Amino acid sequence: MLVRVAVAAAVRGTYTYSVPAALEPTVGLGRRVAVPFGRSRRATGYVVGFAEAPPEGVELRDIAAVLDAFPLFTPDLLDLIGWAESYYLTPPGELYRAALPPGLNARAGADAPRRRGVEYAAPTSEAAAALPALGRRARGQHAVLEYLLARGRIPLEELRAAFPSGRAALSALCQKGLARVDAETPLPGGLLPEAASAPPEPSPEQARALAELAGALEARAFAPFLLHGVTGSGKTEVYLRTIELALRQGRGALVLVPEIALTPQLAGRFRARFAGAVALLHSGLSDRERHAEWLRLRRGEARICVGVRSAVFAPVQDLAVLVVDEEHDPSFKQEEGPAYQARDLAVVRAKQAGAVCVLGSATPSLESIENARRGRYRLLELRNRVDDRPLPSVEIVDLGALRRGGLAVGEGLLSPPLAAALAETTARGQQAILFLNRRGFQTLVVCEACGREERCPSCSVSLTYHRRRGVLLCHYCGRVERITAACPTCGGPRRGVGVGTEQVEAAVRDLVPSARVARLDRDAVGSVGDVAGVLARFANREVDVLVGTQMVTKGHDFPGVTLVGVILADTALALPDFRAAERTFQLLTQVAGRAGRGSEAGRVLIQTWNPTSPAIACAVLHDYAGFAEAELASRRALQWPPFTRLLAVRVEGDGPGARACAEALAEAARPALSSGGALAMLGPAPAALERLRGRSRWHLLFSGNGPEPLRRVHHLLAPVVRRPPGGATVRFDVDPYSML
Ligand code: ADP
Ligand code: ZN
């Protein structure tokens, strides 16, 4: 017997091995095997098929062992990964590895941890009074208890998502009698649990969308939908009810979300509705827990998976519906290891499974809206917020006009209109969110005498000044330098330019000393647990003003927020990236959508130097359609996606090495370029971020009229990649997101 094996190594294609007679009864499709590979005597491999005869001129070797008692990959997942391998031009072994939970990868033999019921954590009646006393000495316990007090009785999973390392803190709280954990016995697979709270009656718009989705589920055939619903229109309720229908058919569901840590409420809503039928897959869980959740899905005990990017490979049985929430979010793109796009793979998986696929967003990606326009996706629209709440009113603060009027705008920190709105909002006891996509205090430090700029020696970027830590920091490689008062070159005085979130926080404290201010960015919150703590305090209205990076723009639902301020809308506009306008529009619309979700109407102020830029002007008018139309026209004119397909080839090495390799790749690609406009090459050129961590970076960008020409050029490049000149490394990125 011969098997085809994908080896867990950075190699393309599969390898054929023979199976010793003793192993024949246990070997099978989708199981892992140990195989000799290269110099390794036992590499992990995945059986992806059988072979009649060995390839020409190959000396067959035996597999050494079969590692699993049952297939880890069912045929549908083998098909999906097979598709991904050929589309994303990646080594299959890396995809198989990425598809398994880390706990399972480490283990030989998939033994099953005990089946557990759903556990809940809750604060006890003594908790609120005891919280202040926990204060300084037990910061971890304080944060966990604070969260519990804000959220009440919640599934343990949600707490783990919020505080990945909060286990010890929770046990300590239980021992002190401040929290308790209780268990609910698991339901037999497929049974519907009683909902914890009565779900809201669907609005007419929701009902219309649901009727279409129900029809598609009945038909039991592939049906892709784009659910375009404004912020606060109740998209999640549509997902929940669609999944309920799938469960009634005895089938399963897969829900992909951008980042569970940033939106722990979302996981909580699925748990509240479906209890033990939900398995969560995300990096907040321990390896063991992820393994256990994965097995519950594989065995059909849990029929619904809610997870991040890599959960697109989750072994949900009998898949009826796939949901991708916030489908426009860049976090669905895997940037390290195998470079896949989970949203796109979800559509492929739905097609292969004959399932319904729902891509949901208030700001659909241009790829998805173009698919809807071409009739490939059915468009479902929710144009109104639930309960007839109005969308917030959005106003521009034109920084250029203010400056021309003689006002020192302080680089647009807190303009007079925004300062007034902030003071008024906090005076009324309402909450505000201030958004700026730059960390630190000042983004650049220059010497006023000699003009010396502090730059990172390893990366081609300037260093950011972080005042609280008293350091200059490289946001790309993490290099830290102590800051000195005087210029190291000439001893002259130094000046900081460019506002970061740390400075915004300080400005708010100056402006409204009574306001309780918190900051949400990667400096202020070191761990996932801190994120949840800050969000819980904000939800609990112990914080009045939340300042942060794009972390504050995610799908949060804080009814107390009536003001959203955008400190500088232009930060993303200037990036050398064809998606710069799209990203700007999405961020502005999403952050604006955090305002006015409760009974009080919301107000949004956007500070900008570019008030007429379409991305900003359309966000002010809540005009998604207008933005999409203008942007699609410009993408078509310039031949960018979705009107073309891109393949980025990224080369890294020492200066001359990277250059030599990039030039050799360009030379090898040349024969593919003459084919009548089907394929174009940009570069080779130094990347926008020319140096990173001391390595030089060069890029080639191929744009083709479909996947086929890109595959052809990949084929031509393969020999160069196998022996890259100058010792450089080469990486392929299909449908790239990062243009830096
Ligand atoms: P979106 O994801 O579209 O921004 P959500 O699904 O978070 O919106 O819904 C916003 C809020 O409205 C949530 O608190 C949700 O429970 C509530 N909601 C959803 N549908 C309804 C409805 N039909 N009636 C009343 N409230 C609803
Ligand atoms: Zn650096």
mmCIF file of N, CA and C in Angstrom, residues 443-527:
data_model
loop_
_atom_site.group_PDB
_atom_site.id
_atom_site.type_symbol
_atom_site.label_atom_id
_atom_site.label_comp_id
_atom_site.label_asym_id
_atom_site.label_seq_id
_atom_site.Cartn_x
_atom_site.Cartn_y
_atom_site.Cartn_z
ATOM 1 N N THR A 443 5.305 61.232 17.942
ATOM 2 C CA THR A 443 5.708 60.215 16.983
ATOM 3 C C THR A 443 7.092 60.476 16.393
ATOM 4 N N LEU A 444 7.666 61.623 16.711
ATOM 5 C CA LEU A 444 8.966 61.956 16.131
ATOM 6 C C LEU A 444 9.663 62.945 17.058
ATOM 7 N N VAL A 445 10.971 62.761 17.243
ATOM 8 C CA VAL A 445 11.733 63.711 18.061
ATOM 9 C C VAL A 445 12.856 64.286 17.208
ATOM 10 N N VAL A 446 12.904 65.628 17.085
ATOM 11 C CA VAL A 446 13.943 66.268 16.267
ATOM 12 C C VAL A 446 14.710 67.296 17.094
ATOM 13 N N CYS A 447 15.962 67.529 16.684
ATOM 14 C CA CYS A 447 16.768 68.552 17.332
ATOM 15 C C CYS A 447 16.517 69.881 16.638
ATOM 16 N N GLU A 448 16.221 70.911 17.432
ATOM 17 C CA GLU A 448 15.904 72.205 16.836
ATOM 18 C C GLU A 448 17.142 72.895 16.284
ATOM 19 N N ALA A 449 18.318 72.517 16.784
ATOM 20 C CA ALA A 449 19.550 73.152 16.322
ATOM 21 C C ALA A 449 20.096 72.475 15.064
ATOM 22 N N CYS A 450 20.320 71.169 15.115
ATOM 23 C CA CYS A 450 20.976 70.517 13.979
ATOM 24 C C CYS A 450 20.025 69.694 13.127
ATOM 25 N N GLY A 451 18.768 69.547 13.565
ATOM 26 C CA GLY A 451 17.790 68.832 12.741
ATOM 27 C C GLY A 451 17.867 67.322 12.845
ATOM 28 N N ARG A 452 18.714 66.816 13.761
ATOM 29 C CA ARG A 452 18.827 65.372 13.904
ATOM 30 C C ARG A 452 17.473 64.768 14.299
ATOM 31 N N GLU A 453 17.071 63.716 13.575
ATOM 32 C CA GLU A 453 15.833 62.995 13.878
ATOM 33 C C GLU A 453 16.209 61.676 14.510
ATOM 34 N N GLU A 454 15.482 61.276 15.549
ATOM 35 C CA GLU A 454 15.778 59.978 16.139
ATOM 36 C C GLU A 454 15.120 58.877 15.322
ATOM 37 N N ARG A 455 15.962 58.049 14.713
ATOM 38 C CA ARG A 455 15.445 56.961 13.883
ATOM 39 C C ARG A 455 15.964 55.630 14.390
ATOM 40 N N CYS A 456 15.248 54.549 14.069
ATOM 41 C CA CYS A 456 15.692 53.219 14.476
ATOM 42 C C CYS A 456 16.858 52.800 13.594
ATOM 43 N N PRO A 457 17.950 52.334 14.192
ATOM 44 C CA PRO A 457 19.072 51.899 13.364
ATOM 45 C C PRO A 457 18.785 50.614 12.579
ATOM 46 N N SER A 458 17.811 49.824 13.023
ATOM 47 C CA SER A 458 17.540 48.555 12.327
ATOM 48 C C SER A 458 16.367 48.632 11.360
ATOM 49 N N CYS A 459 15.504 49.641 11.524
ATOM 50 C CA CYS A 459 14.310 49.730 10.680
ATOM 51 C C CYS A 459 14.252 51.118 10.075
ATOM 52 N N SER A 460 13.627 51.228 8.897
ATOM 53 C CA SER A 460 13.572 52.564 8.297
ATOM 54 C C SER A 460 12.339 53.322 8.783
ATOM 55 N N VAL A 461 12.276 53.563 10.070
ATOM 56 C CA VAL A 461 11.197 54.375 10.660
ATOM 57 C C VAL A 461 11.789 55.237 11.770
ATOM 58 N N SER A 462 11.023 56.280 12.149
ATOM 59 C CA SER A 462 11.492 57.089 13.270
ATOM 60 C C SER A 462 11.030 56.455 14.581
ATOM 61 N N LEU A 463 11.707 56.831 15.658
ATOM 62 C CA LEU A 463 11.372 56.293 16.972
ATOM 63 C C LEU A 463 10.272 57.140 17.608
ATOM 64 N N THR A 464 9.396 56.499 18.330
ATOM 65 C CA THR A 464 8.288 57.195 18.996
ATOM 66 C C THR A 464 8.662 57.457 20.454
ATOM 67 N N TYR A 465 8.339 58.663 20.899
ATOM 68 C CA TYR A 465 8.632 59.017 22.287
ATOM 69 C C TYR A 465 7.489 58.564 23.193
ATOM 70 N N HIS A 466 7.832 57.759 24.208
ATOM 71 C CA HIS A 466 6.852 57.323 25.203
ATOM 72 C C HIS A 466 7.197 58.000 26.525
ATOM 73 N N ARG A 467 6.377 58.967 26.911
ATOM 74 C CA ARG A 467 6.756 59.814 28.034
ATOM 75 C C ARG A 467 6.735 59.069 29.366
ATOM 76 N N ARG A 468 5.698 58.264 29.586
ATOM 77 C CA ARG A 468 5.603 57.606 30.889
ATOM 78 C C ARG A 468 6.805 56.711 31.141
ATOM 79 N N ARG A 469 7.235 55.997 30.110
ATOM 80 C CA ARG A 469 8.405 55.129 30.276
ATOM 81 C C ARG A 469 9.711 55.890 30.104
ATOM 82 N N GLY A 470 9.638 57.119 29.581
ATOM 83 C CA GLY A 470 10.841 57.913 29.359
ATOM 84 C C GLY A 470 11.765 57.321 28.305
ATOM 85 N N VAL A 471 11.181 56.743 27.262
ATOM 86 C CA VAL A 471 12.017 56.085 26.259
ATOM 87 C C VAL A 471 11.591 56.444 24.845
ATOM 88 N N LEU A 472 12.500 56.155 23.927
ATOM 89 C CA LEU A 472 12.185 56.179 22.502
ATOM 90 C C LEU A 472 12.017 54.725 22.080
ATOM 91 N N LEU A 473 10.966 54.459 21.315
ATOM 92 C CA LEU A 473 10.620 53.072 21.018
ATOM 93 C C LEU A 473 10.433 52.894 19.515
ATOM 94 N N CYS A 474 10.952 51.785 18.983
ATOM 95 C CA CYS A 474 10.660 51.433 17.592
ATOM 96 C C CYS A 474 9.416 50.549 17.584
ATOM 97 N N HIS A 475 8.380 50.973 16.876
ATOM 98 C CA HIS A 475 7.132 50.208 16.867
ATOM 99 C C HIS A 475 7.207 48.988 15.969
ATOM 100 N N TYR A 476 8.302 48.841 15.252
ATOM 101 C CA TYR A 476 8.417 47.676 14.380
ATOM 102 C C TYR A 476 9.274 46.576 14.988
ATOM 103 N N CYS A 477 10.430 46.923 15.558
ATOM 104 C CA CYS A 477 11.299 45.875 16.082
ATOM 105 C C CYS A 477 11.341 45.882 17.601
ATOM 106 N N GLY A 478 10.728 46.884 18.234
ATOM 107 C CA GLY A 478 10.678 46.896 19.690
ATOM 108 C C GLY A 478 11.909 47.481 20.360
ATOM 109 N N ARG A 479 12.857 48.034 19.577
ATOM 110 C CA ARG A 479 14.056 48.620 20.152
ATOM 111 C C ARG A 479 13.710 49.752 21.119
ATOM 112 N N VAL A 480 14.395 49.762 22.279
ATOM 113 C CA VAL A 480 14.128 50.770 23.303
ATOM 114 C C VAL A 480 15.388 51.588 23.526
ATOM 115 N N GLU A 481 15.252 52.926 23.513
ATOM 116 C CA GLU A 481 16.398 53.773 23.844
ATOM 117 C C GLU A 481 15.983 54.777 24.906
ATOM 118 N N ARG A 482 16.872 55.006 25.858
ATOM 119 C CA ARG A 482 16.598 56.066 26.831
ATOM 120 C C ARG A 482 16.601 57.409 26.136
ATOM 121 N N ILE A 483 15.724 58.304 26.522
ATOM 122 C CA ILE A 483 15.735 59.620 25.878
ATOM 123 C C ILE A 483 16.580 60.575 26.715
ATOM 124 N N THR A 484 17.346 61.403 26.016
ATOM 125 C CA THR A 484 18.138 62.410 26.714
ATOM 126 C C THR A 484 17.534 63.777 26.439
ATOM 127 N N ALA A 485 17.737 64.723 27.361
ATOM 128 C CA ALA A 485 17.129 66.043 27.204
ATOM 129 C C ALA A 485 17.739 66.772 26.008
ATOM 130 N N ALA A 486 19.060 66.618 25.855
ATOM 131 C CA ALA A 486 19.742 67.340 24.787
ATOM 132 C C ALA A 486 20.048 66.404 23.624
ATOM 133 N N CYS A 487 20.240 66.998 22.459
ATOM 134 C CA CYS A 487 20.569 66.231 21.263
ATOM 135 C C CYS A 487 21.933 65.560 21.447
ATOM 136 N N PRO A 488 22.039 64.262 21.199
ATOM 137 C CA PRO A 488 23.327 63.579 21.377
ATOM 138 C C PRO A 488 24.405 64.102 20.421
ATOM 139 N N THR A 489 24.024 64.670 19.283
ATOM 140 C CA THR A 489 25.014 65.142 18.319
ATOM 141 C C THR A 489 25.552 66.526 18.687
ATOM 142 N N CYS A 490 24.632 67.507 18.915
ATOM 143 C CA CYS A 490 25.093 68.885 19.075
ATOM 144 C C CYS A 490 24.721 69.483 20.428
ATOM 145 N N GLY A 491 24.008 68.744 21.243
ATOM 146 C CA GLY A 491 23.625 69.268 22.549
ATOM 147 C C GLY A 491 22.484 70.269 22.502
ATOM 148 N N GLY A 492 21.911 70.439 21.314
ATOM 149 C CA GLY A 492 20.818 71.392 21.152
ATOM 150 C C GLY A 492 19.516 70.902 21.791
ATOM 151 N N PRO A 493 18.524 71.806 21.872
ATOM 152 C CA PRO A 493 17.231 71.427 22.447
ATOM 153 C C PRO A 493 16.425 70.578 21.467
ATOM 154 N N ARG A 494 15.593 69.694 22.037
ATOM 155 C CA ARG A 494 14.849 68.813 21.134
ATOM 156 C C ARG A 494 13.361 69.063 21.242
ATOM 157 N N ARG A 495 12.689 68.740 20.171
ATOM 158 C CA ARG A 495 11.265 69.011 20.081
ATOM 159 C C ARG A 495 10.574 67.737 19.590
ATOM 160 N N GLY A 496 9.419 67.450 20.188
ATOM 161 C CA GLY A 496 8.638 66.299 19.739
ATOM 162 C C GLY A 496 7.532 66.775 18.815
ATOM 163 N N VAL A 497 7.256 66.000 17.795
ATOM 164 C CA VAL A 497 6.196 66.334 16.851
ATOM 165 C C VAL A 497 5.268 65.132 16.726
ATOM 166 N N GLY A 498 4.019 65.377 16.364
ATOM 167 C CA GLY A 498 3.101 64.275 16.087
ATOM 168 C C GLY A 498 2.467 63.748 17.358
ATOM 169 N N VAL A 499 1.159 63.709 17.363
ATOM 170 C CA VAL A 499 0.431 63.335 18.569
ATOM 171 C C VAL A 499 0.203 61.833 18.615
ATOM 172 N N GLY A 500 0.382 61.240 19.803
ATOM 173 C CA GLY A 500 0.036 59.838 20.032
ATOM 174 C C GLY A 500 -0.992 59.732 21.147
ATOM 175 N N THR A 501 -1.510 58.532 21.345
ATOM 176 C CA THR A 501 -2.601 58.346 22.318
ATOM 177 C C THR A 501 -2.200 58.759 23.734
ATOM 178 N N GLU A 502 -0.919 58.570 24.080
ATOM 179 C CA GLU A 502 -0.489 58.926 25.434
ATOM 180 C C GLU A 502 -0.671 60.430 25.668
ATOM 181 N N GLN A 503 -0.385 61.213 24.619
ATOM 182 C CA GLN A 503 -0.534 62.660 24.729
ATOM 183 C C GLN A 503 -2.010 63.059 24.769
ATOM 184 N N VAL A 504 -2.850 62.329 24.021
ATOM 185 C CA VAL A 504 -4.281 62.614 24.061
ATOM 186 C C VAL A 504 -4.806 62.389 25.478
ATOM 187 N N GLU A 505 -4.368 61.283 26.074
ATOM 188 C CA GLU A 505 -4.812 60.981 27.431
ATOM 189 C C GLU A 505 -4.438 62.132 28.375
ATOM 190 N N ALA A 506 -3.198 62.604 28.250
ATOM 191 C CA ALA A 506 -2.745 63.694 29.114
ATOM 192 C C ALA A 506 -3.566 64.961 28.866
ATOM 193 N N ALA A 507 -3.880 65.234 27.599
ATOM 194 C CA ALA A 507 -4.643 66.435 27.271
ATOM 195 C C ALA A 507 -6.051 66.376 27.858
ATOM 196 N N VAL A 508 -6.641 65.178 27.841
ATOM 197 C CA VAL A 508 -7.986 65.040 28.405
ATOM 198 C C VAL A 508 -7.944 65.273 29.908
ATOM 199 N N ARG A 509 -6.915 64.737 30.563
ATOM 200 C CA ARG A 509 -6.795 64.938 32.018
ATOM 201 C C ARG A 509 -6.635 66.421 32.354
ATOM 202 N N ASP A 510 -5.889 67.133 31.511
ATOM 203 C CA ASP A 510 -5.724 68.577 31.725
ATOM 204 C C ASP A 510 -7.045 69.316 31.537
ATOM 205 N N LEU A 511 -7.748 68.915 30.480
ATOM 206 C CA LEU A 511 -8.967 69.630 30.112
ATOM 207 C C LEU A 511 -10.092 69.392 31.120
ATOM 208 N N VAL A 512 -10.315 68.129 31.478
ATOM 209 C CA VAL A 512 -11.396 67.781 32.411
ATOM 210 C C VAL A 512 -10.792 67.000 33.577
ATOM 211 N N PRO A 513 -10.217 67.724 34.567
ATOM 212 C CA PRO A 513 -9.492 67.016 35.633
ATOM 213 C C PRO A 513 -10.386 66.035 36.400
ATOM 214 N N SER A 514 -11.687 66.271 36.409
ATOM 215 C CA SER A 514 -12.560 65.384 37.184
ATOM 216 C C SER A 514 -12.892 64.100 36.431
ATOM 217 N N ALA A 515 -12.608 64.055 35.130
ATOM 218 C CA ALA A 515 -13.006 62.881 34.349
ATOM 219 C C ALA A 515 -12.095 61.696 34.666
ATOM 220 N N ARG A 516 -12.706 60.522 34.699
ATOM 221 C CA ARG A 516 -11.902 59.313 34.873
ATOM 222 C C ARG A 516 -11.527 58.815 33.477
ATOM 223 N N VAL A 517 -10.231 58.796 33.196
ATOM 224 C CA VAL A 517 -9.749 58.520 31.847
ATOM 225 C C VAL A 517 -9.010 57.186 31.825
ATOM 226 N N ALA A 518 -9.231 56.388 30.819
ATOM 227 C CA ALA A 518 -8.456 55.161 30.637
ATOM 228 C C ALA A 518 -7.972 55.102 29.202
ATOM 229 N N ARG A 519 -6.870 54.390 29.028
ATOM 230 C CA ARG A 519 -6.299 54.296 27.688
ATOM 231 C C ARG A 519 -6.289 52.834 27.260
ATOM 232 N N LEU A 520 -6.643 52.605 26.002
ATOM 233 C CA LEU A 520 -6.664 51.254 25.466
ATOM 234 C C LEU A 520 -5.765 51.210 24.238
ATOM 235 N N ASP A 521 -4.516 50.808 24.454
ATOM 236 C CA ASP A 521 -3.621 50.549 23.334
ATOM 237 C C ASP A 521 -2.575 49.558 23.832
ATOM 238 N N ARG A 522 -1.678 49.162 22.954
ATOM 239 C CA ARG A 522 -0.785 48.066 23.317
ATOM 240 C C ARG A 522 0.203 48.432 24.422
ATOM 241 N N ASP A 523 0.413 49.746 24.661
ATOM 242 C CA ASP A 523 1.307 50.133 25.753
ATOM 243 C C ASP A 523 0.572 50.092 27.080
ATOM 244 N N ALA A 524 -0.682 50.578 27.066
ATOM 245 C CA ALA A 524 -1.433 50.694 28.315
ATOM 246 C C ALA A 524 -1.886 49.326 28.799
ATOM 247 N N VAL A 525 -2.209 48.442 27.885
ATOM 248 C CA VAL A 525 -2.703 47.131 28.275
ATOM 249 C C VAL A 525 -1.739 46.076 27.753
ATOM 250 N N GLY A 526 -0.980 45.503 28.711
ATOM 251 C CA GLY A 526 0.057 44.565 28.308
ATOM 252 C C GLY A 526 -0.539 43.245 27.876
ATOM 253 N N SER A 527 -1.583 42.803 28.547
ATOM 254 C CA SER A 527 -2.094 41.464 28.265
ATOM 255 C C SER A 527 -3.557 41.547 27.865
#
